[in-house]
mmCIF file with all atom_site columns, C-alpha atoms in Angstrom:
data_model
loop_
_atom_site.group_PDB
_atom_site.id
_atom_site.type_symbol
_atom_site.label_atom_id
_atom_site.label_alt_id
_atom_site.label_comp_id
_atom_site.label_asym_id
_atom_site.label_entity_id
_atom_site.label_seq_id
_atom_site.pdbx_PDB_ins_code
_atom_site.Cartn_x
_atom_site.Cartn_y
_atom_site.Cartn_z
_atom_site.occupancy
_atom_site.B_iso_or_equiv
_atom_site.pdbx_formal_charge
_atom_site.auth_seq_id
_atom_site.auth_comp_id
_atom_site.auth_asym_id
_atom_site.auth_atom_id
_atom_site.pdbx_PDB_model_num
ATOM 1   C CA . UNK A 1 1   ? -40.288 -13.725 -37.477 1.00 84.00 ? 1   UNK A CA 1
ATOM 2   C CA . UNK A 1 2   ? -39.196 -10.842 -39.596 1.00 90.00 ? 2   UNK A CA 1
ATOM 3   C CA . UNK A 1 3   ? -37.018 -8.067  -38.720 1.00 94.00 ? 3   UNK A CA 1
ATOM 4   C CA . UNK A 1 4   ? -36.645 -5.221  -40.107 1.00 96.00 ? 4   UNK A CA 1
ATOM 5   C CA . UNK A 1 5   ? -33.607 -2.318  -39.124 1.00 96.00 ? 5   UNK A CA 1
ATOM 6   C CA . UNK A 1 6   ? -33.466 0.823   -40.119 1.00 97.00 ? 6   UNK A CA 1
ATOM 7   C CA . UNK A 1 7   ? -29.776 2.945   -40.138 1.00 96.00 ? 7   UNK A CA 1
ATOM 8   C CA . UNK A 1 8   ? -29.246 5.209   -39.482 1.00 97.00 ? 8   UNK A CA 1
ATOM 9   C CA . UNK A 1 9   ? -32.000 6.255   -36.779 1.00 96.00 ? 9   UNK A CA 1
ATOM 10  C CA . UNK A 1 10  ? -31.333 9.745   -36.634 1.00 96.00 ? 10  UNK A CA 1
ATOM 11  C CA . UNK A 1 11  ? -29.531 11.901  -39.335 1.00 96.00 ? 11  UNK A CA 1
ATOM 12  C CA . UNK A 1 12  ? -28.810 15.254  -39.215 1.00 95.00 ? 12  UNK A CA 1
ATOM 13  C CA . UNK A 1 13  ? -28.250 16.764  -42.968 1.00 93.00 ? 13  UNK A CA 1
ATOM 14  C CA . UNK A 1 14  ? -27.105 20.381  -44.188 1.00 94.00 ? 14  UNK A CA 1
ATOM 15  C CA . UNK A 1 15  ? -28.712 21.362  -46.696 1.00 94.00 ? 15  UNK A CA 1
ATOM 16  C CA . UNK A 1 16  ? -27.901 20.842  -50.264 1.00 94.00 ? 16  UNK A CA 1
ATOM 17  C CA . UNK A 1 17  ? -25.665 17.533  -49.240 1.00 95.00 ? 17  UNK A CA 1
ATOM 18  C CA . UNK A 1 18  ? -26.532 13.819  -50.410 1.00 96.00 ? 18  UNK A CA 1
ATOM 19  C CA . UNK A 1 19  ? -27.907 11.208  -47.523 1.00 96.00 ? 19  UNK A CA 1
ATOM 20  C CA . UNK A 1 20  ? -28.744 7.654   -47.812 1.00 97.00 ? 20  UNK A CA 1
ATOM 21  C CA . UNK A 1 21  ? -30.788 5.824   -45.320 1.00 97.00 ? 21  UNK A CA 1
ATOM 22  C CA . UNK A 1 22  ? -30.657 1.896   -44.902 1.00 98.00 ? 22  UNK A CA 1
ATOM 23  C CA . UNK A 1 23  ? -33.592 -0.615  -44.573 1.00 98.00 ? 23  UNK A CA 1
ATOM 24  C CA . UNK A 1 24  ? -32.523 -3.959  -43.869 1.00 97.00 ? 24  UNK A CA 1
ATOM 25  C CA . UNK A 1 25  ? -34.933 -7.271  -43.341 1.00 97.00 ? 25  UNK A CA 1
ATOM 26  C CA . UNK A 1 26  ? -34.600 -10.659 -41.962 1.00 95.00 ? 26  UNK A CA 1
ATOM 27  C CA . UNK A 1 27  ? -36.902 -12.603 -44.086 1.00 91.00 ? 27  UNK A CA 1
ATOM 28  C CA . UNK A 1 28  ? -37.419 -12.669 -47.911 1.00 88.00 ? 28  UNK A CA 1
ATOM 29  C CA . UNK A 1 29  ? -39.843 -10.505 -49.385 1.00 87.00 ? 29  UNK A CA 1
ATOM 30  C CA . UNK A 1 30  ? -40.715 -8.969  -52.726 1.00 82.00 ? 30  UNK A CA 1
ATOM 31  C CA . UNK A 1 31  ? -42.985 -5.876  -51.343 1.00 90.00 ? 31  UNK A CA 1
ATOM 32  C CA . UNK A 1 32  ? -41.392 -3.266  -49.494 1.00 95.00 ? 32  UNK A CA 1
ATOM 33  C CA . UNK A 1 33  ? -42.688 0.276   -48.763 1.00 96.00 ? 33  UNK A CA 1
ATOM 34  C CA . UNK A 1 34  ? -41.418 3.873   -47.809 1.00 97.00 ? 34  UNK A CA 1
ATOM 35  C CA . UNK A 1 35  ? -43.178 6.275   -45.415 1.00 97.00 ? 35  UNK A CA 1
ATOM 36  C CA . UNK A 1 36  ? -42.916 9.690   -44.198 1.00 97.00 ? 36  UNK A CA 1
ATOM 37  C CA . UNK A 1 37  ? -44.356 11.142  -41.035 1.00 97.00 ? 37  UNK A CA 1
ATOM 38  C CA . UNK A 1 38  ? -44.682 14.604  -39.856 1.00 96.00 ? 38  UNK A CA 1
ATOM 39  C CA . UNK A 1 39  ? -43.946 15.278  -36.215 1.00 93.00 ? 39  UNK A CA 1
ATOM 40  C CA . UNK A 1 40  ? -48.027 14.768  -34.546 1.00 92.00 ? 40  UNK A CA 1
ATOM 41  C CA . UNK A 1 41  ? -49.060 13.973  -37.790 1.00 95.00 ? 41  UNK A CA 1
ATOM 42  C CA . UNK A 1 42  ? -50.479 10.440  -39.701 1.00 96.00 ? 42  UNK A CA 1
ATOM 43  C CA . UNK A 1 43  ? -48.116 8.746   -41.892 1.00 96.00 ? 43  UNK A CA 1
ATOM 44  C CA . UNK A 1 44  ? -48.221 9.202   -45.615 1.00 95.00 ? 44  UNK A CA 1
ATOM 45  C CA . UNK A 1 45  ? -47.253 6.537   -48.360 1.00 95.00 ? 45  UNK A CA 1
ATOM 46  C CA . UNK A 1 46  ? -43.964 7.473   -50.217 1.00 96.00 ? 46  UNK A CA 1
ATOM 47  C CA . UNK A 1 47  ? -42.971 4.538   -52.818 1.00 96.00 ? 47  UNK A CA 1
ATOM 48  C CA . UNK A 1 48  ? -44.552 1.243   -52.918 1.00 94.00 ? 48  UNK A CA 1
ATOM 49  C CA . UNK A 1 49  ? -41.399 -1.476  -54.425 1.00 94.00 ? 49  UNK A CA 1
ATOM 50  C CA . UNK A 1 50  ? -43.147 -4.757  -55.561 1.00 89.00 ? 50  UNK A CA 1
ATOM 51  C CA . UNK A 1 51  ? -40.152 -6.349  -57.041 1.00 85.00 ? 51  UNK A CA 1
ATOM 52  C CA . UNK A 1 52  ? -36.321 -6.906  -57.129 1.00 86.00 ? 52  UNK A CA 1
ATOM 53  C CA . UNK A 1 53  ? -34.716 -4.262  -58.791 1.00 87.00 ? 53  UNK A CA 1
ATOM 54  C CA . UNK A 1 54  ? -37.539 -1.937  -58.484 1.00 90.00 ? 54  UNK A CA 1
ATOM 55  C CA . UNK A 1 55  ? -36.552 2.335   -58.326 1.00 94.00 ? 55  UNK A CA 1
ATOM 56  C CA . UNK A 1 56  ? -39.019 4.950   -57.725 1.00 96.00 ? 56  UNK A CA 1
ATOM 57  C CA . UNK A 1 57  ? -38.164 8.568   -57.579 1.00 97.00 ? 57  UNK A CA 1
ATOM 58  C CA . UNK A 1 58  ? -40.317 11.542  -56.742 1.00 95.00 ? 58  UNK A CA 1
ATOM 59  C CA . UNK A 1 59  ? -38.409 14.743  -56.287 1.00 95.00 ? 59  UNK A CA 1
ATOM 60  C CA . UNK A 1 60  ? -35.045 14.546  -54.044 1.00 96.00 ? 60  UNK A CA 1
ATOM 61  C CA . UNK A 1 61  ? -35.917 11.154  -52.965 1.00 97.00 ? 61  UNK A CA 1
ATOM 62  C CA . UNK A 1 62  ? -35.096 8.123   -55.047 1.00 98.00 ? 62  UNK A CA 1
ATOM 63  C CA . UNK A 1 63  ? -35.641 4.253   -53.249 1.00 98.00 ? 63  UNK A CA 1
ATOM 64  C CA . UNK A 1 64  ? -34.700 1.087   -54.719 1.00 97.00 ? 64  UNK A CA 1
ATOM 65  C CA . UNK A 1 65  ? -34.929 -2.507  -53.525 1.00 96.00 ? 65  UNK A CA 1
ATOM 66  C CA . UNK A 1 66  ? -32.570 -5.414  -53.469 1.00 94.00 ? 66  UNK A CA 1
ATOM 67  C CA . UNK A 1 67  ? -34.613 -8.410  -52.531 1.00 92.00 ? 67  UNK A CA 1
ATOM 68  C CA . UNK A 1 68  ? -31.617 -10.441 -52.841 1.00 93.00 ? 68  UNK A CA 1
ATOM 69  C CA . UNK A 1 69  ? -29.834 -8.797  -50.311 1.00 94.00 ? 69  UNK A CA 1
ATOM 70  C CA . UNK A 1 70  ? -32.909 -7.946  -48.195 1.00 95.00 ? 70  UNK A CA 1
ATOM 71  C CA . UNK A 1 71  ? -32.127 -4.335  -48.607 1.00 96.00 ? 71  UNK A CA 1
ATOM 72  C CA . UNK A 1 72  ? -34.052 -1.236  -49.442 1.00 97.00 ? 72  UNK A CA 1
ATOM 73  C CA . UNK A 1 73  ? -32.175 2.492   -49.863 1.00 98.00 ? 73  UNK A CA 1
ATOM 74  C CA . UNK A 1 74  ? -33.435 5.676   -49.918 1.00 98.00 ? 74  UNK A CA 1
ATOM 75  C CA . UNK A 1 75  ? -31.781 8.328   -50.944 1.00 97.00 ? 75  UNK A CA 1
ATOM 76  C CA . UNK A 1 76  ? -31.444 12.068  -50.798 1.00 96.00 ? 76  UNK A CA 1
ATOM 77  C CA . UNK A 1 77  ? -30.314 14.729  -52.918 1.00 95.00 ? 77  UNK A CA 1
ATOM 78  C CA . UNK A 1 78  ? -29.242 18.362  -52.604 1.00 91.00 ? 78  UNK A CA 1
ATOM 79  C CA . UNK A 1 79  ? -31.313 17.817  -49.119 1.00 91.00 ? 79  UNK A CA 1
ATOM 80  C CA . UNK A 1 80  ? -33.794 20.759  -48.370 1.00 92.00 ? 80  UNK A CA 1
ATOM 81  C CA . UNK A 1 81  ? -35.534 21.979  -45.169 1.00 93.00 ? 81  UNK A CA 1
ATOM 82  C CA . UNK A 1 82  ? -39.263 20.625  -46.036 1.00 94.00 ? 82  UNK A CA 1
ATOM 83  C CA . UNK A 1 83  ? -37.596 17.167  -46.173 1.00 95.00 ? 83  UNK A CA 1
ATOM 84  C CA . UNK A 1 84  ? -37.228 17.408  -42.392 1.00 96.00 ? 84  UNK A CA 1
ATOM 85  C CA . UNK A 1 85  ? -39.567 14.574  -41.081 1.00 96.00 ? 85  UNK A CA 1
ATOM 86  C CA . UNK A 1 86  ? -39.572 10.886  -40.146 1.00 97.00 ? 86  UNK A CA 1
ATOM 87  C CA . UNK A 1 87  ? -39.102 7.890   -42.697 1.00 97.00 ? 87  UNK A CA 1
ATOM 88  C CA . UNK A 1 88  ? -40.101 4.229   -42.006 1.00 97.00 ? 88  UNK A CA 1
ATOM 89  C CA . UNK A 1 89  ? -39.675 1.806   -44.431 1.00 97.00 ? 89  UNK A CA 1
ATOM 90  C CA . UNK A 1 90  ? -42.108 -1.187  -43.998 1.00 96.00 ? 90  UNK A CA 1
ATOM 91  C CA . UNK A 1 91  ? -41.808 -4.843  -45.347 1.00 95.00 ? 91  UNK A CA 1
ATOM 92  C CA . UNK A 1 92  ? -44.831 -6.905  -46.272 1.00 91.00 ? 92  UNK A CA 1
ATOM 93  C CA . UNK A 1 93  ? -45.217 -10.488 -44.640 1.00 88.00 ? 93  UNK A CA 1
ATOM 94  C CA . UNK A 1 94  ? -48.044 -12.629 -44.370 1.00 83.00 ? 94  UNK A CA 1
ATOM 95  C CA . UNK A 1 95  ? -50.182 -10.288 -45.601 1.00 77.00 ? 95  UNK A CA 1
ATOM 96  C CA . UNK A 1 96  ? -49.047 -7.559  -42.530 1.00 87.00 ? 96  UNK A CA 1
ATOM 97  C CA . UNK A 1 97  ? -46.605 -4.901  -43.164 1.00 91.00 ? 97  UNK A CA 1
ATOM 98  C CA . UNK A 1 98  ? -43.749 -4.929  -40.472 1.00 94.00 ? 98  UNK A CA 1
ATOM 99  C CA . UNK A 1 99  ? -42.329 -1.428  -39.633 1.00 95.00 ? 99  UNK A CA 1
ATOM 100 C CA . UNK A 1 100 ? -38.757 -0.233  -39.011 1.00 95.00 ? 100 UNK A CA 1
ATOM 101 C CA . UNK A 1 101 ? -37.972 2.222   -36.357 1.00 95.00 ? 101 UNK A CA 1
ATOM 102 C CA . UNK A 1 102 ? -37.882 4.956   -38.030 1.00 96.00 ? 102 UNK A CA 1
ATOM 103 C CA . UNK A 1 103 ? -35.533 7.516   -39.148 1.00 97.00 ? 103 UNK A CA 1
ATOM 104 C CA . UNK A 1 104 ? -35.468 10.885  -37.818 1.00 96.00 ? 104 UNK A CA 1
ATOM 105 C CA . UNK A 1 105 ? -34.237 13.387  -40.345 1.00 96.00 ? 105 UNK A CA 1
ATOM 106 C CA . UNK A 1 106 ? -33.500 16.818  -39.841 1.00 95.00 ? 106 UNK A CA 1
ATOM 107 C CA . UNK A 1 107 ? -31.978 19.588  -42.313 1.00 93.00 ? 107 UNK A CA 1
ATOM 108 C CA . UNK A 1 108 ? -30.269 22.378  -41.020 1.00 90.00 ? 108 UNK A CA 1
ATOM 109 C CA . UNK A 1 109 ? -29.398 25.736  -43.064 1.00 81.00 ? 109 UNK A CA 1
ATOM 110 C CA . UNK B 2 1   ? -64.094 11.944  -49.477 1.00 58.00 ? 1   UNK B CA 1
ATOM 111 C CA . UNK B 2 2   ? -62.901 11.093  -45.395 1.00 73.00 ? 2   UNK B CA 1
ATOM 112 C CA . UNK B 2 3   ? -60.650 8.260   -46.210 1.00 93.00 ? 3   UNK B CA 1
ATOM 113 C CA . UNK B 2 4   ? -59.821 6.666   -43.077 1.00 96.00 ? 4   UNK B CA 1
ATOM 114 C CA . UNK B 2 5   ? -61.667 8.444   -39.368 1.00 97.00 ? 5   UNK B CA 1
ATOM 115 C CA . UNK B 2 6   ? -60.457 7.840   -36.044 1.00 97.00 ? 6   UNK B CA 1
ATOM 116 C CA . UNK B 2 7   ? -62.416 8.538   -33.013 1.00 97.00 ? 7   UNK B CA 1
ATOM 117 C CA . UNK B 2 8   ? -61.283 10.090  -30.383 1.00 97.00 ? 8   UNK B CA 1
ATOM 118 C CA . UNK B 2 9   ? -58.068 11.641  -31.207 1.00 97.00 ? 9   UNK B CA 1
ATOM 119 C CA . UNK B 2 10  ? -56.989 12.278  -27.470 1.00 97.00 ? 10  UNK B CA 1
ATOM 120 C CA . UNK B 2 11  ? -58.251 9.933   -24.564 1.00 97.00 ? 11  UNK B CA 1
ATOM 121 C CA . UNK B 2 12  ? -57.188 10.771  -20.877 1.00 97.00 ? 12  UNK B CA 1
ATOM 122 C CA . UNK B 2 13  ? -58.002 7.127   -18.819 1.00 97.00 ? 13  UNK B CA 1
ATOM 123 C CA . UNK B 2 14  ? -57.465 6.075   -14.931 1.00 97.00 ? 14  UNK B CA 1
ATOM 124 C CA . UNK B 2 15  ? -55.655 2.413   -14.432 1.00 98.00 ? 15  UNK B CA 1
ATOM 125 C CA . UNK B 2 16  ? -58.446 -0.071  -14.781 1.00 97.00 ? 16  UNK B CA 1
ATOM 126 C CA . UNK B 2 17  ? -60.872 2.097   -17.145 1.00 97.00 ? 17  UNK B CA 1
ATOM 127 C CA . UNK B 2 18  ? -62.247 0.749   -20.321 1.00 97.00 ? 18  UNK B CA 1
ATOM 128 C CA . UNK B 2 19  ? -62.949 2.854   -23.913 1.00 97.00 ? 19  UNK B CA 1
ATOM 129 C CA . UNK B 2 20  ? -63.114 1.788   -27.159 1.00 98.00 ? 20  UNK B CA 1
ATOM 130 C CA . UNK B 2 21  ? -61.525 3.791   -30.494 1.00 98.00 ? 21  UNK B CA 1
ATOM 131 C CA . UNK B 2 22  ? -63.275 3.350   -33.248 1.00 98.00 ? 22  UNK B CA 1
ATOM 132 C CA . UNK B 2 23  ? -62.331 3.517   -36.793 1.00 98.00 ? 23  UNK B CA 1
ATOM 133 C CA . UNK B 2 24  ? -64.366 3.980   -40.067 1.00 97.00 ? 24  UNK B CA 1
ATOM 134 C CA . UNK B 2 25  ? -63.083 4.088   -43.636 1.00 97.00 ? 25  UNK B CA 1
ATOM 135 C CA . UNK B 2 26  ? -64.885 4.829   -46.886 1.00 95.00 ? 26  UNK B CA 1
ATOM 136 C CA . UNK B 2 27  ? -62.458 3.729   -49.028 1.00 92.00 ? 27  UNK B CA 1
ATOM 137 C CA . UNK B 2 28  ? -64.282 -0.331  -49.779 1.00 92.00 ? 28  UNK B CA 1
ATOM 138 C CA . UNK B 2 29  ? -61.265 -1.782  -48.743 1.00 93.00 ? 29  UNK B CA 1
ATOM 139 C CA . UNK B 2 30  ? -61.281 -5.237  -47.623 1.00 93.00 ? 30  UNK B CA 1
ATOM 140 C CA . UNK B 2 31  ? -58.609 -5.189  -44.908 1.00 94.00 ? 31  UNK B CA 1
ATOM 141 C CA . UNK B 2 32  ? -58.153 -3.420  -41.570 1.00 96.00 ? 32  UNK B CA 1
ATOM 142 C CA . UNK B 2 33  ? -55.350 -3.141  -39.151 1.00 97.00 ? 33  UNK B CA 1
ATOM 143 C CA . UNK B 2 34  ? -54.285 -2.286  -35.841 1.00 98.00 ? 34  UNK B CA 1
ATOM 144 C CA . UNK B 2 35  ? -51.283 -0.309  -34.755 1.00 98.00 ? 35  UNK B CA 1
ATOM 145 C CA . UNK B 2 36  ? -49.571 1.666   -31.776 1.00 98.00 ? 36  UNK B CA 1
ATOM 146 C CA . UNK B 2 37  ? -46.775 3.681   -32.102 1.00 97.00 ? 37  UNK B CA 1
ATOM 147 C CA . UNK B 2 38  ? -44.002 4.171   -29.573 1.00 94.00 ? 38  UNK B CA 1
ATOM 148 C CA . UNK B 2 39  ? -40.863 6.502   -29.467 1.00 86.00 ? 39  UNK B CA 1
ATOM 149 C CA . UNK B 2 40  ? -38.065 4.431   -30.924 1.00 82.00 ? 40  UNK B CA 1
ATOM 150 C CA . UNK B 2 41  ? -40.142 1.395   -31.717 1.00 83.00 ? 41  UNK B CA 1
ATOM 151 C CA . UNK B 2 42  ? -42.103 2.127   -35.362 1.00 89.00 ? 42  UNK B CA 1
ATOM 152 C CA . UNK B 2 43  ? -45.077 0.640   -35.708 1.00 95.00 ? 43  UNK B CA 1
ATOM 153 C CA . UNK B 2 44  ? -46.157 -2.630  -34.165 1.00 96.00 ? 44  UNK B CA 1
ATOM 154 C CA . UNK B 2 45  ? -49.484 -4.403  -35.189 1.00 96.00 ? 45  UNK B CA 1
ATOM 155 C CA . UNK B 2 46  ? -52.174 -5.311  -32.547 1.00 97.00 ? 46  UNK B CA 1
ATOM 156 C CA . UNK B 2 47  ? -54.791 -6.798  -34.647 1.00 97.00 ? 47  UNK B CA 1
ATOM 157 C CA . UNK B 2 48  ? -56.207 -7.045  -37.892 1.00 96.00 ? 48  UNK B CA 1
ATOM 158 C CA . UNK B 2 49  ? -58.709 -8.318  -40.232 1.00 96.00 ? 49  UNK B CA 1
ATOM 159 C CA . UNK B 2 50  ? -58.486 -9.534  -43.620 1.00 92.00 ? 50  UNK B CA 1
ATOM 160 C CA . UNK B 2 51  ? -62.397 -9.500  -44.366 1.00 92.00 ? 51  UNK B CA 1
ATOM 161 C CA . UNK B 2 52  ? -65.493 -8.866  -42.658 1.00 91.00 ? 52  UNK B CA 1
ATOM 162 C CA . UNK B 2 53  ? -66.034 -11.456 -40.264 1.00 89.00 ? 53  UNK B CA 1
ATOM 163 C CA . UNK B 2 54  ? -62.161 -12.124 -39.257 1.00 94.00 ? 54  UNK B CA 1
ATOM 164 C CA . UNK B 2 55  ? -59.977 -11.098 -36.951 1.00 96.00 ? 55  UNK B CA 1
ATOM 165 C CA . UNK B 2 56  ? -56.259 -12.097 -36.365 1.00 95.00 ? 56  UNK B CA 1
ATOM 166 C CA . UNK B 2 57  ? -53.508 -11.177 -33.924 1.00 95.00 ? 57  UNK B CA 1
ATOM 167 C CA . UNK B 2 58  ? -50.891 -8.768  -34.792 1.00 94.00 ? 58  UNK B CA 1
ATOM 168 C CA . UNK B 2 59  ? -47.477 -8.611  -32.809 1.00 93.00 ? 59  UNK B CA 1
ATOM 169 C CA . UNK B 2 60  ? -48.729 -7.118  -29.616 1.00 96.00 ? 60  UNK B CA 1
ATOM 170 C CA . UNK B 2 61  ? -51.906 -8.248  -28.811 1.00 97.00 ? 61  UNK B CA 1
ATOM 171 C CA . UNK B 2 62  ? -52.178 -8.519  -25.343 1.00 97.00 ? 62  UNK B CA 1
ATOM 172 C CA . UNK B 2 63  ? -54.862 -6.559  -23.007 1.00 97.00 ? 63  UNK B CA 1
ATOM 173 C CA . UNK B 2 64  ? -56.694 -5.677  -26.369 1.00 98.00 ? 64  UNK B CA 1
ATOM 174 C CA . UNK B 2 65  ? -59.740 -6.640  -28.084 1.00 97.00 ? 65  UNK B CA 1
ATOM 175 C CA . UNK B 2 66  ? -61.132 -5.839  -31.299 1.00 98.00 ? 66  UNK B CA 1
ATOM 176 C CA . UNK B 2 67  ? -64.820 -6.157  -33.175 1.00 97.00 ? 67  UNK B CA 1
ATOM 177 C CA . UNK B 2 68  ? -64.929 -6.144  -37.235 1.00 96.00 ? 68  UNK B CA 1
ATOM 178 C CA . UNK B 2 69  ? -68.342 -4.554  -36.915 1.00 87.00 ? 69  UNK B CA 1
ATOM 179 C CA . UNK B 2 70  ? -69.125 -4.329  -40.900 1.00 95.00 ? 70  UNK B CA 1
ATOM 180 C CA . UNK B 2 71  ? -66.605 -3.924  -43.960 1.00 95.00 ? 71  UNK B CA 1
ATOM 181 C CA . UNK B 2 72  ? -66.643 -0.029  -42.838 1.00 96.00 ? 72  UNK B CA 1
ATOM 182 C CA . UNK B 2 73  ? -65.935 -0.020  -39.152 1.00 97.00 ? 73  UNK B CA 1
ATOM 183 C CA . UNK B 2 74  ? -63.192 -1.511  -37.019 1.00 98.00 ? 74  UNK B CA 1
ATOM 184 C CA . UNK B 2 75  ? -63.238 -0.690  -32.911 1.00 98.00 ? 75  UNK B CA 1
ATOM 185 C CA . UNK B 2 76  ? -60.042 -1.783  -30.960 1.00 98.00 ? 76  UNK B CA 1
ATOM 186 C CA . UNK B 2 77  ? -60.974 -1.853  -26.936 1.00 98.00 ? 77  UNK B CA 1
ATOM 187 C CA . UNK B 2 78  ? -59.039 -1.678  -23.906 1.00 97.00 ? 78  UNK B CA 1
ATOM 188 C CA . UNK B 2 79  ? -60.919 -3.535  -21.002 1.00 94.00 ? 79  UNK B CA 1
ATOM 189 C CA . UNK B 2 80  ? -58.722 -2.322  -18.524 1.00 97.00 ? 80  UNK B CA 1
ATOM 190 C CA . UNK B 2 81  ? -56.368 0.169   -19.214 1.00 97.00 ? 81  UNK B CA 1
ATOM 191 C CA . UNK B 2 82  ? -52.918 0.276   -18.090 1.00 97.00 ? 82  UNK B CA 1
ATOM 192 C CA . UNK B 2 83  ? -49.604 2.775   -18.029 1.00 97.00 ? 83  UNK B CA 1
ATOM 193 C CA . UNK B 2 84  ? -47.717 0.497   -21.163 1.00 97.00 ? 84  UNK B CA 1
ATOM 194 C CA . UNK B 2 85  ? -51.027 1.033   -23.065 1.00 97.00 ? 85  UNK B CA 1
ATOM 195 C CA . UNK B 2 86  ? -50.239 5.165   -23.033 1.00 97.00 ? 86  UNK B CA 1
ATOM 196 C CA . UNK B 2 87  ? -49.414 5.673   -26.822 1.00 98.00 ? 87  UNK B CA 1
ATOM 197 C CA . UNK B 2 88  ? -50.279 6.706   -30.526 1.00 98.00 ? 88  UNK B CA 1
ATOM 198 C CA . UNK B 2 89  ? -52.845 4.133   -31.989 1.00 98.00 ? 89  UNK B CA 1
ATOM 199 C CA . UNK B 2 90  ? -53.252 4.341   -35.366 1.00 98.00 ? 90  UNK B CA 1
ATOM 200 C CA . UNK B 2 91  ? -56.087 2.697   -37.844 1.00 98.00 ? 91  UNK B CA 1
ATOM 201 C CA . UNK B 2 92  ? -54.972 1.758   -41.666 1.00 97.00 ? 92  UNK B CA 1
ATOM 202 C CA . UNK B 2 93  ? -56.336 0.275   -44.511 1.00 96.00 ? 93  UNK B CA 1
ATOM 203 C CA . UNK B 2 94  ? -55.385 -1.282  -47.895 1.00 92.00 ? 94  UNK B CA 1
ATOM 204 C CA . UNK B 2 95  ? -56.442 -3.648  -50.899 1.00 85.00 ? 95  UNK B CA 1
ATOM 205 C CA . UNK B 2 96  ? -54.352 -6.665  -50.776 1.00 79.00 ? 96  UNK B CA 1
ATOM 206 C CA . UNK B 2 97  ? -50.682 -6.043  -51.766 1.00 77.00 ? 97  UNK B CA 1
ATOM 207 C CA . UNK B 2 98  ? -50.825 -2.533  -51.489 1.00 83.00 ? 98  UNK B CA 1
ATOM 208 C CA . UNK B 2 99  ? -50.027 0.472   -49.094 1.00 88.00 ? 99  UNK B CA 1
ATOM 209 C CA . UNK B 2 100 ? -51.498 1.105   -46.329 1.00 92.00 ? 100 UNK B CA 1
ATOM 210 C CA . UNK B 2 101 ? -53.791 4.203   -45.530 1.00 95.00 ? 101 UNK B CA 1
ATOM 211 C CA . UNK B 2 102 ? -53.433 5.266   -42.266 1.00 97.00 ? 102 UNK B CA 1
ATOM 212 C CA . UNK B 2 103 ? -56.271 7.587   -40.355 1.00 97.00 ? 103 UNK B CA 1
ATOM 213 C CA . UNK B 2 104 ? -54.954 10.530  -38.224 1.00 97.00 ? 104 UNK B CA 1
ATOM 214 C CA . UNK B 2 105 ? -54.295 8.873   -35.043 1.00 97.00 ? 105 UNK B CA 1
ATOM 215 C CA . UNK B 2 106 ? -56.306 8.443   -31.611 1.00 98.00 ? 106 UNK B CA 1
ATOM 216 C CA . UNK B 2 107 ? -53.665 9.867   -28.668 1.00 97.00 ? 107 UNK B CA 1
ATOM 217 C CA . UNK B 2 108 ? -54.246 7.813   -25.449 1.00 97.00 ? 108 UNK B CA 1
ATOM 218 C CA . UNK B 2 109 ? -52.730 8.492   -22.095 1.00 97.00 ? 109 UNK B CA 1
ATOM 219 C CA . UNK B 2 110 ? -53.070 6.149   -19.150 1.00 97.00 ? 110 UNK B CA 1
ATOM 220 C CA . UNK B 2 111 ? -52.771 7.465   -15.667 1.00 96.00 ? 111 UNK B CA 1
#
């Protein structure tokens, strides 16, 4: 059964510092995928990583994947308030994505 | 364009009622899935189904049923409610291998 652990679960960031979050899995997999979630609201798709190796970036977030090491990392830079919000990182298996906990992040001034 | 529809969004139910959420999407995906959401727990799957027709157990089945009606629609039931069931239940879609489109969320509490 896979497993997948997110670290840390809550982070609290000033703004205009550098953050990583961890995503760690259980089982081998080549497909793993970044969320974000606003508090009451759905969740929207971030990156989609389909292979080893694989780096997406969009704005102050950058995620990369390390199938070897069962390891996906997200990253922040020069953190601002609208990134405030919840990030799950989910891992495809059998066809079913498997969700981490979450992370709660929140930026202060 | 609606994407993904949940119905309701907020549900008040006694211990022992029944309801059914339904879910419609418009986006001719093949596959349909199941999920509740819990503080401090992510996402866990109930059910899903691959293709019209199918249905398959998710992580957390228990005390729910579910009914593939056509490629569109996908209705999760509760045949007797209970306190654990109080959470966020979201509907998602996807093509195979890809991410997962999630509608806005049905809120259900369970006196």
């Amino acid at each position: 059964e896979l497993k997948v652990e997110q670290n840390p679960l809550f982070l609290s960031m000033q703004e205009g510092k550098n953050y990583t979050i961890y995503c760690n899995y259980s089982t081998t997999s080549d497909r793993l995928y970044w969320y974000r979630q606003d508090p009451g609201k759905s969740l929207e798709s971030l990156f989609v990583l389909l292979s080893n190796g694989a780096v997406k970036q969009e704005g102050r977030l950058m995620a990369s994947l390390d199938t070897k090491a069962r390891l996906s990392t997200l990253h922040i830079t020069a953190a601002v308030h609208d990134l405030s919000a919840t990030y799950f990182c989910a891992v495809e298996y059998g066809n079913k994505l498997v969700f981490g906990a979450g992370t709660i992040l929140r930026v202060k001034s | 364009n609606a994407g993904v529809t949940q119905t309701p969004k907020f549900q008040v139910l006694k211990t022992g009622q029944s309801m059914t959420l339904q879910c419609a999407q418009d986006m001719n995906h093949n596959s349909m899935y199941w999920y509740r959401q819990d503080p401090g727990m992510g996402l866990r799957l109930i059910y899903y189904s691959a293709s019209e027709g199918t249905t398959d157990k998710g992580e957390v089945p228990n005390g729910y049923n579910v009914s593939r009606l056509n490629k569109r629609e996908f209705s999760l039931r509760l045949e007797s409610a209970a306190p654990s069931q109080t959470s966020v239940y979201f509907c998602a879609t996807n093509y195979p291998d890809r991410e997962l489109f999630f509608g806005e969320g049905s809120r259900l509490t369970v006196l």
